[in-house]
Short mmCIF file of C-alpha atoms in Angstrom, two decimals:
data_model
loop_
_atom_site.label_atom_id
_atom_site.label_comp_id
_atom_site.label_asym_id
_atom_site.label_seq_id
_atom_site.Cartn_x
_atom_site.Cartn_y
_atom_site.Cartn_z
CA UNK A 1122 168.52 170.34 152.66
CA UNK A 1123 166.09 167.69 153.15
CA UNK A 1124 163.84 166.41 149.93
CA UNK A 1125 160.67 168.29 150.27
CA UNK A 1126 157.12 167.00 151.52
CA UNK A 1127 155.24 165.74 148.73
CA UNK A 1128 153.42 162.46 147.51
CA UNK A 1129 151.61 160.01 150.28
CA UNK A 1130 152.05 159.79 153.99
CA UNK A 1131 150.82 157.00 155.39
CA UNK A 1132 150.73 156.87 159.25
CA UNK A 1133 150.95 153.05 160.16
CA UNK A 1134 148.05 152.46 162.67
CA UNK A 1135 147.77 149.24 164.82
CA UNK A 1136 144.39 150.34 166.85
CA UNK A 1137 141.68 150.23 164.02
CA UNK A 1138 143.17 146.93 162.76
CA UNK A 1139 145.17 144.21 163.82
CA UNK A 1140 145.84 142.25 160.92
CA UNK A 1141 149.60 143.59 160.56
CA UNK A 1142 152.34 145.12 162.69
CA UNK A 1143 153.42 149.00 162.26
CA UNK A 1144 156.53 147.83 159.90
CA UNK A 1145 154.23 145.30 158.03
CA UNK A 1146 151.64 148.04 156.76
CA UNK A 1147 154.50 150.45 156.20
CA UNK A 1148 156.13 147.71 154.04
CA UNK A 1149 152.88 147.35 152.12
CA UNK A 1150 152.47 151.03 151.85
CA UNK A 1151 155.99 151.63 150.61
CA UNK A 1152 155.34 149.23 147.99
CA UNK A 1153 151.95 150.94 146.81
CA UNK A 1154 154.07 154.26 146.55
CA UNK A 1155 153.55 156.02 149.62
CA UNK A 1156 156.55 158.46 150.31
CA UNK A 1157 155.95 159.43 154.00
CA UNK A 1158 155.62 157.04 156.28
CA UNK A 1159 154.50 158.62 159.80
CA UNK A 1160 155.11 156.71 162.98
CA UNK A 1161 152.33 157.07 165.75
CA UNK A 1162 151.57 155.07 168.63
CA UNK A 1163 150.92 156.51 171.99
CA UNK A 1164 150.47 153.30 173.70
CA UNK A 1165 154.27 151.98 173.51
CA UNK A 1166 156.87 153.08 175.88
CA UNK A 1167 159.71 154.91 174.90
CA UNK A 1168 161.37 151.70 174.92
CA UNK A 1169 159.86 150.37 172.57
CA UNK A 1170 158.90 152.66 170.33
CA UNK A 1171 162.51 153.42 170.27
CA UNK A 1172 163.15 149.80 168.68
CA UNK A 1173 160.30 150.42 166.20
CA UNK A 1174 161.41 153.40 164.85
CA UNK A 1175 164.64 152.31 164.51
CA UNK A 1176 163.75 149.14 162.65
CA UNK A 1177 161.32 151.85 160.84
CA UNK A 1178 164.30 153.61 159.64
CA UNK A 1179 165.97 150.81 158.38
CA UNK A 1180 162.66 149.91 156.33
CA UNK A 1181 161.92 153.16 154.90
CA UNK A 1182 165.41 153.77 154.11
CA UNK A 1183 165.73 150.69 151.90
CA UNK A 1184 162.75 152.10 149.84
CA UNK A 1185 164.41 155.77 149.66
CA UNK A 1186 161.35 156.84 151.47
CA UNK A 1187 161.13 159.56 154.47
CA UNK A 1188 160.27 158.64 158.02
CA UNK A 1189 159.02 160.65 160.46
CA UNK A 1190 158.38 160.26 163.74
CA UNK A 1191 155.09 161.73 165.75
CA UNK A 1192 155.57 163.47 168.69
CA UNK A 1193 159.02 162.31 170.49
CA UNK A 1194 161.79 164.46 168.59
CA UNK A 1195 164.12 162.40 171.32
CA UNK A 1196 162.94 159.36 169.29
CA UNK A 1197 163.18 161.06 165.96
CA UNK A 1198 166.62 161.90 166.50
CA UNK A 1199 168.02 158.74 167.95
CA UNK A 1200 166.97 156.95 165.09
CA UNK A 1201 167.76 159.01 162.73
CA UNK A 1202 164.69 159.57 161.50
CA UNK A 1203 163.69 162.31 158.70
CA UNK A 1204 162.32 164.31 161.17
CA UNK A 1205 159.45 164.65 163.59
CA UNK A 1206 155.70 165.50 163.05
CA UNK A 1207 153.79 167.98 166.27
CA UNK A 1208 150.66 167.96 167.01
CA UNK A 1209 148.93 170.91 168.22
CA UNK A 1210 149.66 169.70 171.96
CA UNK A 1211 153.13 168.31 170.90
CA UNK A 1212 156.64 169.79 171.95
CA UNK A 1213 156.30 173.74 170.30
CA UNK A 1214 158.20 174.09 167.27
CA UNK A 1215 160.99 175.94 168.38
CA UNK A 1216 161.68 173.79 171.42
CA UNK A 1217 161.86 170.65 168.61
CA UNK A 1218 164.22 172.76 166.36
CA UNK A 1219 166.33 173.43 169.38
CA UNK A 1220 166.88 169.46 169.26
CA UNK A 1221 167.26 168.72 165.66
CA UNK A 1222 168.68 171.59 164.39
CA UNK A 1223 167.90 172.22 160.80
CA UNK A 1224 168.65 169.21 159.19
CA UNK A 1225 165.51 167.76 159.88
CA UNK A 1226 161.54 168.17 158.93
CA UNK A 1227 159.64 169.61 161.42
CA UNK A 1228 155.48 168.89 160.59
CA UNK A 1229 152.80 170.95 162.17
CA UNK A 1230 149.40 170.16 162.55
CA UNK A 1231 146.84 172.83 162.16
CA UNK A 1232 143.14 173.21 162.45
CA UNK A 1233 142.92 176.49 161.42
CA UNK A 1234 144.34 179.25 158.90
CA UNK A 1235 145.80 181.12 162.39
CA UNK A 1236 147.52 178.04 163.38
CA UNK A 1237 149.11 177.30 159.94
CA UNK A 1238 150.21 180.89 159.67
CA UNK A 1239 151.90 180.44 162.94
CA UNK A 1240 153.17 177.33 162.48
CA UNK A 1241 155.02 178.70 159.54
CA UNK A 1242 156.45 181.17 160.98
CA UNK A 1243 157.96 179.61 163.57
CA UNK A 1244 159.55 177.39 161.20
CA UNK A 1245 157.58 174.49 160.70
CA UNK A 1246 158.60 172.38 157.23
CA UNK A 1247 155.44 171.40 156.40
CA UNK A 1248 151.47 171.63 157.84
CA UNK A 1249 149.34 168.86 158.25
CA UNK A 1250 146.02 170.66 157.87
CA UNK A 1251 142.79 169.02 158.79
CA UNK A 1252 140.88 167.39 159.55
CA UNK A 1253 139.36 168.23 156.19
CA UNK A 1254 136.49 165.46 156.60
CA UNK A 1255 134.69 163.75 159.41
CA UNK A 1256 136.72 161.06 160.89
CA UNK A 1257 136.60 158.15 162.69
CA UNK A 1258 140.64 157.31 163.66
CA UNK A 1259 140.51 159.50 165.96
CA UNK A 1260 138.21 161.09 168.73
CA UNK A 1261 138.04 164.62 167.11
CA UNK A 1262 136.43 167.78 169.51
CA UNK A 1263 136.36 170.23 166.43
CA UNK A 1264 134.39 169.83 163.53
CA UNK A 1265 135.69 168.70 160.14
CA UNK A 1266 137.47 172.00 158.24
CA UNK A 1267 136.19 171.37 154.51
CA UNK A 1268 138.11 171.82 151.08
CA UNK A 1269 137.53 175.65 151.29
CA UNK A 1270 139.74 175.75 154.47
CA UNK A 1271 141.99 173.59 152.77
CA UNK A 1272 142.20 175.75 149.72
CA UNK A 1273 142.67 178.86 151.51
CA UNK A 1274 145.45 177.30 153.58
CA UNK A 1275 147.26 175.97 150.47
CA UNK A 1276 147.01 179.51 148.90
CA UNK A 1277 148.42 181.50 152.12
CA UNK A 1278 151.64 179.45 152.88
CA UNK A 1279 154.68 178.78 151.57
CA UNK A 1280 155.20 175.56 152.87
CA UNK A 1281 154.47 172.35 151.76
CA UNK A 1282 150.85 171.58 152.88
CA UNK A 1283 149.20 167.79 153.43
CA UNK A 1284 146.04 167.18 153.74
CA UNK A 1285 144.57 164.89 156.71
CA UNK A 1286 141.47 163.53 157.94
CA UNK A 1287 138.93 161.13 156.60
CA UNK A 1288 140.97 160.98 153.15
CA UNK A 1289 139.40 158.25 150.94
CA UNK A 1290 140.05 156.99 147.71
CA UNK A 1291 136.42 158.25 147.19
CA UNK A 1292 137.19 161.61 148.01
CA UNK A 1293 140.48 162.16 147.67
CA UNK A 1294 140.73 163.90 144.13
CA UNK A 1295 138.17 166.12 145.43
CA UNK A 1296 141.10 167.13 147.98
CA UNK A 1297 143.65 167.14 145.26
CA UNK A 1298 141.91 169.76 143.37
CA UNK A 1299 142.82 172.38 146.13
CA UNK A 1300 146.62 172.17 144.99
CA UNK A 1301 147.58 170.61 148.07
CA UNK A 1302 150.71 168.57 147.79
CA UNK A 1303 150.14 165.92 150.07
CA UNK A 1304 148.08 163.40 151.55
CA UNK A 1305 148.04 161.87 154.76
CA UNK A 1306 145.79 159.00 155.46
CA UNK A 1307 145.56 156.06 158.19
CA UNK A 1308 142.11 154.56 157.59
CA UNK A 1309 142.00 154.07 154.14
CA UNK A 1310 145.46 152.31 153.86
CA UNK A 1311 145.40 150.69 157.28
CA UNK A 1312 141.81 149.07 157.04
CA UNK A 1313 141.66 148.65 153.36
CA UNK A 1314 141.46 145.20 152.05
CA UNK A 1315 144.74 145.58 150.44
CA UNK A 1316 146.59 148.27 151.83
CA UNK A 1317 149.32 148.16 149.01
CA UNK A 1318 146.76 148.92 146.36
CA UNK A 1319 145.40 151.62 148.37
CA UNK A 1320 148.27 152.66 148.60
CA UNK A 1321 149.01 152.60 144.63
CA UNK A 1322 145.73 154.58 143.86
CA UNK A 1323 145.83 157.28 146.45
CA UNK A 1324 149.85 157.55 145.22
CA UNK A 1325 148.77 157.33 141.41
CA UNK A 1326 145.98 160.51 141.92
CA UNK A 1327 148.72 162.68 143.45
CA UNK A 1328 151.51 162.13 140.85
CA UNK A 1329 148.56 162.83 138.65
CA UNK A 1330 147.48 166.11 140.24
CA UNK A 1331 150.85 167.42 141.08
CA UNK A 1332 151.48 167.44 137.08
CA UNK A 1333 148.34 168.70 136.81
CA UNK A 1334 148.95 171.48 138.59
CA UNK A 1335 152.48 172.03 137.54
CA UNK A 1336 151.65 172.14 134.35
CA UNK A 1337 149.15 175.09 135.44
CA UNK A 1338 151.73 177.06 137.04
CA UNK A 1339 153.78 176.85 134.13
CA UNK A 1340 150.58 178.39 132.14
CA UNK A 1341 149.99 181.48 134.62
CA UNK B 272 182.56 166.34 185.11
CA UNK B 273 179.45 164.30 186.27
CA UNK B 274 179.17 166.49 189.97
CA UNK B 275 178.26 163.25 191.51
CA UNK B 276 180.12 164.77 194.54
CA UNK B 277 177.78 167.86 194.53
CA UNK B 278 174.66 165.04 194.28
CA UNK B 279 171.78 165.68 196.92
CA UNK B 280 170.57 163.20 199.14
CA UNK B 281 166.98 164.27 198.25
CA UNK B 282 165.06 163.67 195.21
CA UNK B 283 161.81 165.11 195.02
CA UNK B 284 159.55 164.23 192.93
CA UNK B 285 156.10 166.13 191.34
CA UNK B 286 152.62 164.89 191.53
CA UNK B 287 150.99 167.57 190.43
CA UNK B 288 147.62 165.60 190.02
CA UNK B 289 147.26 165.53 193.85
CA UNK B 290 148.71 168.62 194.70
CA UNK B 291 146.79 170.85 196.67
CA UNK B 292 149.08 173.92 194.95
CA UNK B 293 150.31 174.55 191.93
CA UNK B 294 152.97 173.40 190.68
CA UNK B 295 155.44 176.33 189.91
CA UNK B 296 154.21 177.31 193.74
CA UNK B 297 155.14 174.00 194.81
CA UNK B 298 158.25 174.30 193.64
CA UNK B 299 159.45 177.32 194.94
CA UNK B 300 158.13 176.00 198.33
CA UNK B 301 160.84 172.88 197.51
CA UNK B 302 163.62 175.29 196.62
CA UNK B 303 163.25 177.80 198.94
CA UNK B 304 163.05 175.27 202.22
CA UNK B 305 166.32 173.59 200.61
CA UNK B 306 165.51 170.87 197.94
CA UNK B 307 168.27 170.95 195.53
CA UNK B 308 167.12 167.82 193.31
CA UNK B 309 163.56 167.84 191.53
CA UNK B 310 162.27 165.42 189.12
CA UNK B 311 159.35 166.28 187.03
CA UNK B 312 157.15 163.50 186.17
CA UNK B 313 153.73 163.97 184.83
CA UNK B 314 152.97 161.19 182.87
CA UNK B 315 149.20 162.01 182.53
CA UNK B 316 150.54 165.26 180.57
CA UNK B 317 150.63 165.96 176.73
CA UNK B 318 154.44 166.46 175.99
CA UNK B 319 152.94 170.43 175.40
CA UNK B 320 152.09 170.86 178.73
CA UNK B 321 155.10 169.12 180.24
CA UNK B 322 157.45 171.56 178.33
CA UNK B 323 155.89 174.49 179.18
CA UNK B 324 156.08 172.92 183.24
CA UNK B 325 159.68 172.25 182.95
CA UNK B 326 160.48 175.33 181.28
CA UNK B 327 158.96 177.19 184.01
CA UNK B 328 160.92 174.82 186.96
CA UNK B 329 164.03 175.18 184.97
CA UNK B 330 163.48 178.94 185.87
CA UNK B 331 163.21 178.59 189.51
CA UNK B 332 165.43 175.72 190.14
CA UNK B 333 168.11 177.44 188.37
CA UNK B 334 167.10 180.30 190.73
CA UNK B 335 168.37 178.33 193.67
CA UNK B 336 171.18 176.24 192.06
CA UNK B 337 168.60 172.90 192.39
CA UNK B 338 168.95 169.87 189.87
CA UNK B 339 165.89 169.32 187.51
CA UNK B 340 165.47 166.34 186.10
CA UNK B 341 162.55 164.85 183.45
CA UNK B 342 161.19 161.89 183.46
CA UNK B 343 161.10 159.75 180.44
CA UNK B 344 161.24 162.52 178.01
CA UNK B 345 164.57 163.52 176.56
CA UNK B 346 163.82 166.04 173.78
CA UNK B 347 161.58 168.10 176.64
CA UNK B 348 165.53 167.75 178.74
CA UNK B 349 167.18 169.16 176.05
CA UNK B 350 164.66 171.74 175.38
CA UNK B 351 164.64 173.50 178.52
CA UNK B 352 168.06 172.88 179.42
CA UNK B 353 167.45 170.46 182.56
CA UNK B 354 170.10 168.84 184.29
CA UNK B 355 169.11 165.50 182.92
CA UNK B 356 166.35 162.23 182.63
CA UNK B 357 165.28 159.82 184.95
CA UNK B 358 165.01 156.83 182.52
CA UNK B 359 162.10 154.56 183.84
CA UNK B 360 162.32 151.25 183.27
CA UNK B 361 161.00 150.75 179.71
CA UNK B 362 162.19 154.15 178.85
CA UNK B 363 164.61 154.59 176.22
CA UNK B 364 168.03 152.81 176.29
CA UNK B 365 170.72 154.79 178.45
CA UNK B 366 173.18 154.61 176.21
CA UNK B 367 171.03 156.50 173.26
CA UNK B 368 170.09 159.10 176.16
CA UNK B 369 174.16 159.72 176.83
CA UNK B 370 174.75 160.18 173.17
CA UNK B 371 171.66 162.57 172.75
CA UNK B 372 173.49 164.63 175.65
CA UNK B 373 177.10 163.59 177.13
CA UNK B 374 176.72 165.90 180.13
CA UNK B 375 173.55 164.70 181.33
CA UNK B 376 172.70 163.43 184.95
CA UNK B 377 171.11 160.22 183.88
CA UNK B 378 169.01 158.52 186.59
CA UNK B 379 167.19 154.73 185.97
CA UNK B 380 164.40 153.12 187.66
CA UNK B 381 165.15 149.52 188.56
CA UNK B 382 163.40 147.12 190.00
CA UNK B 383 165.89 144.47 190.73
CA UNK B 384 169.65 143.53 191.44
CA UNK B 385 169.66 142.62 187.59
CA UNK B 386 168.52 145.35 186.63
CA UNK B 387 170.27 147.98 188.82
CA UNK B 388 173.65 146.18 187.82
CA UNK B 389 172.72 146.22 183.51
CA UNK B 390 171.80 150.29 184.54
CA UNK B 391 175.23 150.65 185.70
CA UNK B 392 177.04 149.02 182.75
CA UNK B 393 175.35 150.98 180.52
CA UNK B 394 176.57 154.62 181.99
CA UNK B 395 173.78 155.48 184.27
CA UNK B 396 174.84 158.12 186.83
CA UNK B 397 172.75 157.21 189.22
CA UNK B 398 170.03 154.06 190.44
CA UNK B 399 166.53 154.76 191.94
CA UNK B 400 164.95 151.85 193.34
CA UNK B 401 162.22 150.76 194.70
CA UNK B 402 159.81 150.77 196.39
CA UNK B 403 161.12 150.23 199.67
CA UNK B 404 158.28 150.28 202.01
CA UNK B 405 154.34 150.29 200.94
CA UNK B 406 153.09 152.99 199.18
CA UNK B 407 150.07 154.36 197.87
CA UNK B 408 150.99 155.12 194.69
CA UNK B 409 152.05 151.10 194.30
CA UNK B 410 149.49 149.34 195.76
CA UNK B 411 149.35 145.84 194.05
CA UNK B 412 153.38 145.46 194.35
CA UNK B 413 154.77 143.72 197.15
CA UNK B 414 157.54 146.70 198.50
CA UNK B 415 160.86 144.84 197.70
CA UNK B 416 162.20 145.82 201.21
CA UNK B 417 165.94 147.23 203.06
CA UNK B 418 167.70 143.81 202.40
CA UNK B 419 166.89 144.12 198.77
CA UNK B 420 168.39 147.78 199.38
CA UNK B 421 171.53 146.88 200.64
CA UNK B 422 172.32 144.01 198.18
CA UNK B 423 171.80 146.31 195.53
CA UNK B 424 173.80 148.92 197.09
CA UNK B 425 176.57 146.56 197.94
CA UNK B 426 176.72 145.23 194.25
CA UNK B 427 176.81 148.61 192.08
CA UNK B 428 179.53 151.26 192.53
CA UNK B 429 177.03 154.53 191.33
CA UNK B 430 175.02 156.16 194.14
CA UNK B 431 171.34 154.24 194.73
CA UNK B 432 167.96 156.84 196.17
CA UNK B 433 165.57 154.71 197.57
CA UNK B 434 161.84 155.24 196.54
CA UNK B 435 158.33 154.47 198.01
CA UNK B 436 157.22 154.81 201.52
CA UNK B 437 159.94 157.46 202.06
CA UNK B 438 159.18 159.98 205.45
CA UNK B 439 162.15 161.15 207.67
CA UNK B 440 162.24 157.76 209.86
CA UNK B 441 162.38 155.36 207.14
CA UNK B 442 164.91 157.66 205.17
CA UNK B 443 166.93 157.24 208.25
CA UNK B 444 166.97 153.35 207.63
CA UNK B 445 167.27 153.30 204.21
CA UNK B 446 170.64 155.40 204.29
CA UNK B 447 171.57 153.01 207.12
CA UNK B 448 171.28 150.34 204.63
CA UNK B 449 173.60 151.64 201.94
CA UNK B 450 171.77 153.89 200.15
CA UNK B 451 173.48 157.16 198.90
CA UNK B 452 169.54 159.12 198.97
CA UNK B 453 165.83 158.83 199.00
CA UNK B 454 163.21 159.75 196.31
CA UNK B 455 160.33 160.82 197.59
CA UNK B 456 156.43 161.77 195.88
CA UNK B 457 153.50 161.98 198.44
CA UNK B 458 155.51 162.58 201.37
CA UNK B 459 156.39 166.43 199.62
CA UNK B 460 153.63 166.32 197.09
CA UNK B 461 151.12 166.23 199.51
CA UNK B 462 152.52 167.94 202.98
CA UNK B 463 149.94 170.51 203.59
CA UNK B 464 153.48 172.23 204.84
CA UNK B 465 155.61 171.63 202.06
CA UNK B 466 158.10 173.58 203.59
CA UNK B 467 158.26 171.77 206.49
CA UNK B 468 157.85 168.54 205.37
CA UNK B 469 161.05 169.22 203.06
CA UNK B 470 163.07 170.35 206.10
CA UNK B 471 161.96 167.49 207.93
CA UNK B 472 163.56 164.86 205.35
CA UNK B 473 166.89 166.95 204.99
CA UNK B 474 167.20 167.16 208.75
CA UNK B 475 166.85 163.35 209.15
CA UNK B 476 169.14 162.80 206.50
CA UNK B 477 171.44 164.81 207.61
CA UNK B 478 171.32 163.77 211.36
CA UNK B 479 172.21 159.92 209.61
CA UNK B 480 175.22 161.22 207.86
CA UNK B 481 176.63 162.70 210.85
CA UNK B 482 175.95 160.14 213.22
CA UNK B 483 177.31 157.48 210.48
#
């Protein structure tokens, strides 16, 4: 089985700033600590995002770190990436298993306790739940879900859940607190003066809050 | 094992964006007037949409005995069991779509003797190449023309379906000129007979054969 979802996913963005390539940030954000790195960019072709996420793999690889690929579980599986991430209007679950068998991670994004549910049971490895806060990465229709959405997600599956959407290093303990066990950002590494250190914190106040926590599931 | 010998001499090809029906109806319109090749490309469509499309096409193609082939996308190929991909040109390599599925038809879009010729080294089944003639849907691209046809044709051993300003007459020349089939979009997509406008190009193509 694969090692399980936990720590910092950082999803390499190349829109909201140009100052480094998709392998340069994930570099940076390997070296902080981040322990996802999440491939997105729906301008490429397949061509070339082929060629990136095979150069990815190589990268993420030599830092023991999981790779995952949005969207095209062709590409995912080609390059031998972890496994694939699906958004809501994404390839459905099953049809994505269908391709990569069970070896690899299947992510599900969810905007709502229904969709999580579902995801899960149609055998999603992890949910990426948001967003939790207002957002500007991306052009969002619904409004922002909020830490009790989080927390009640967190509390009704069994999977691994990370947190996305407007994550800060401001506000990202408050987002911690729910128990979730991961993070997902693209802002706040991407844009940040120095995404490495960004990367460091946000990675430092998870390790911290996954003790935390396992420390208070020892006690109950 | 590849049932290149089986291979139709028409590809059509969806536009559902300028369809005046939809596209499962479409389809069955294809199918049931004789169109035994199909290629779904929607490139406007999340890849949600497009498997839920192909799913449904796999149904009634596989009603009829027709091909389906995606474009671009592999994993929605594999998912609904289609007969292959139609690679475009900067799609993904050909030889990582053969090792993501041996048995697959794999079709590429060139654009020139070059690449037609790399296509075929690298185990595509089949060329599509284009355009031919003006079209609509390429209007800033000078058409590259029947010589251009028949060099390529006459320099690559797998069969080549010539695209872009295909109706029955101009099918007529392009088989004349060496290639194995035509591709054709508007001339199906938006027949207000789609029927008919099917029968039409098999007809012509098959009048060529015979005569040839």
């Amino acid at each position: 089985m694969h090692q399980e979802i936990s720590g910092l996913c950082v999803i390499t963005d190349t829109t909201t700033q140009k100052r480094y390539t998709h392998l340069q940030l994930a570099e940076l954000a390997m070296r902080g600590g981040a322990s996802i790195i999440q491939l997105r960019d729906k301008h490429l072709s397949a061509k070339e995002l082929f060629a990136l996420a095979v150069a990815m793999r190589t990268l993420t690889m030599s830092f023991g770190r999981l790779f995952i690929v949005n969207d095209r579980a062709d590409i995912a599986l080609a390059a031998d990436a972890d496994g694939v991430h699906l958004g809501q209007t994404d390839l459905p679950i099953p049809a994505a298993r269908k391709i990569l068998g069970k070896g690899k991670i299947i992510g599900a994004t969810a905007s709502t306790l229904e969709e999580a549910l579902a995801a899960q049971q149609q055998g999603a490895d992890y949910i990426g739940f948001g967003h939790i806060f207002p957002t500007s990465s991306k052009e969002k229709p619904t409004p922002a879900r909020g830490l009790a959405a989080l927390q009640e997600v967190v509390a009704a599956v069994k999977i691994p859940v990370m947190a996305i959407g407007g994550i800060t290093l401001e506000n990202a303990a408050s987002v911690l607190e729910t128990g979730v066990q991961s993070l997902a950002v693209i802002s706040a590494v991407s844009t940040a003066e120095s995404p490495q250190e960004a990367s460091a914190k946000l990675s430092a106040l998870i390790k911290t809050y996954t003790e935390l926590h396992k420390v208070h599931r020892k006690d109950s | 094992m590849k049932q290149i010998d089986a291979l139709p001499k028409l590809m059509i090809i969806t536009d559902s964006a300028r369809m005046q029906v939809p596209l499962p109806k479409w389809t069955e319109e294809v199918c049931a007037a004789g169109g035994r090749l199909i290629q779904l490309r929607e490139k406007h469509l999340g890849s949600a949409q497009l498997y839920y499309l192909a799913s449904t096409l796999r149904c009634i193609t596989m009603r009829y005995g027709a091909k389906l082939l995606i474009n671009d996308r592999a994993d929605v190929a594999w998912a609904t069991e289609a007969d292959g991909v139609v690679v475009p040109e900067l799609g993904l390599p050909i030889e990582v779509v053969r090792k993501l599925h041996a048995k697959w038809l794999i079709a590429k879009s060139v654009h020139d003797l070059a690449g037609a010729k790399a296509a075929e080294q690298s185990g595509a089944d089949l060329l599509i190449f284009g355009h031919i003639f003006k079209t609509a849907s390429k209007p800033n691209v000078a058409p590259r023309g029947l010589e251009a046809l028949k060099a390529i044709t006459e320099q690559v051993q797998i069969p080549v379906f010539a695209i872009g300003g295909i109706t029955a007459q101009t099918a007529r020349q392009c088989l004349e000129n060496g290639a194995f089939g035509v591709a054709v979009m508007s001339e199906v997509a938006l027949a207000e007979n789609i029927g008919q406008a099917v029968h039409t190009l098999l007809q012509a193509i098959a009048d060529t054969v015979q005569q040839s």
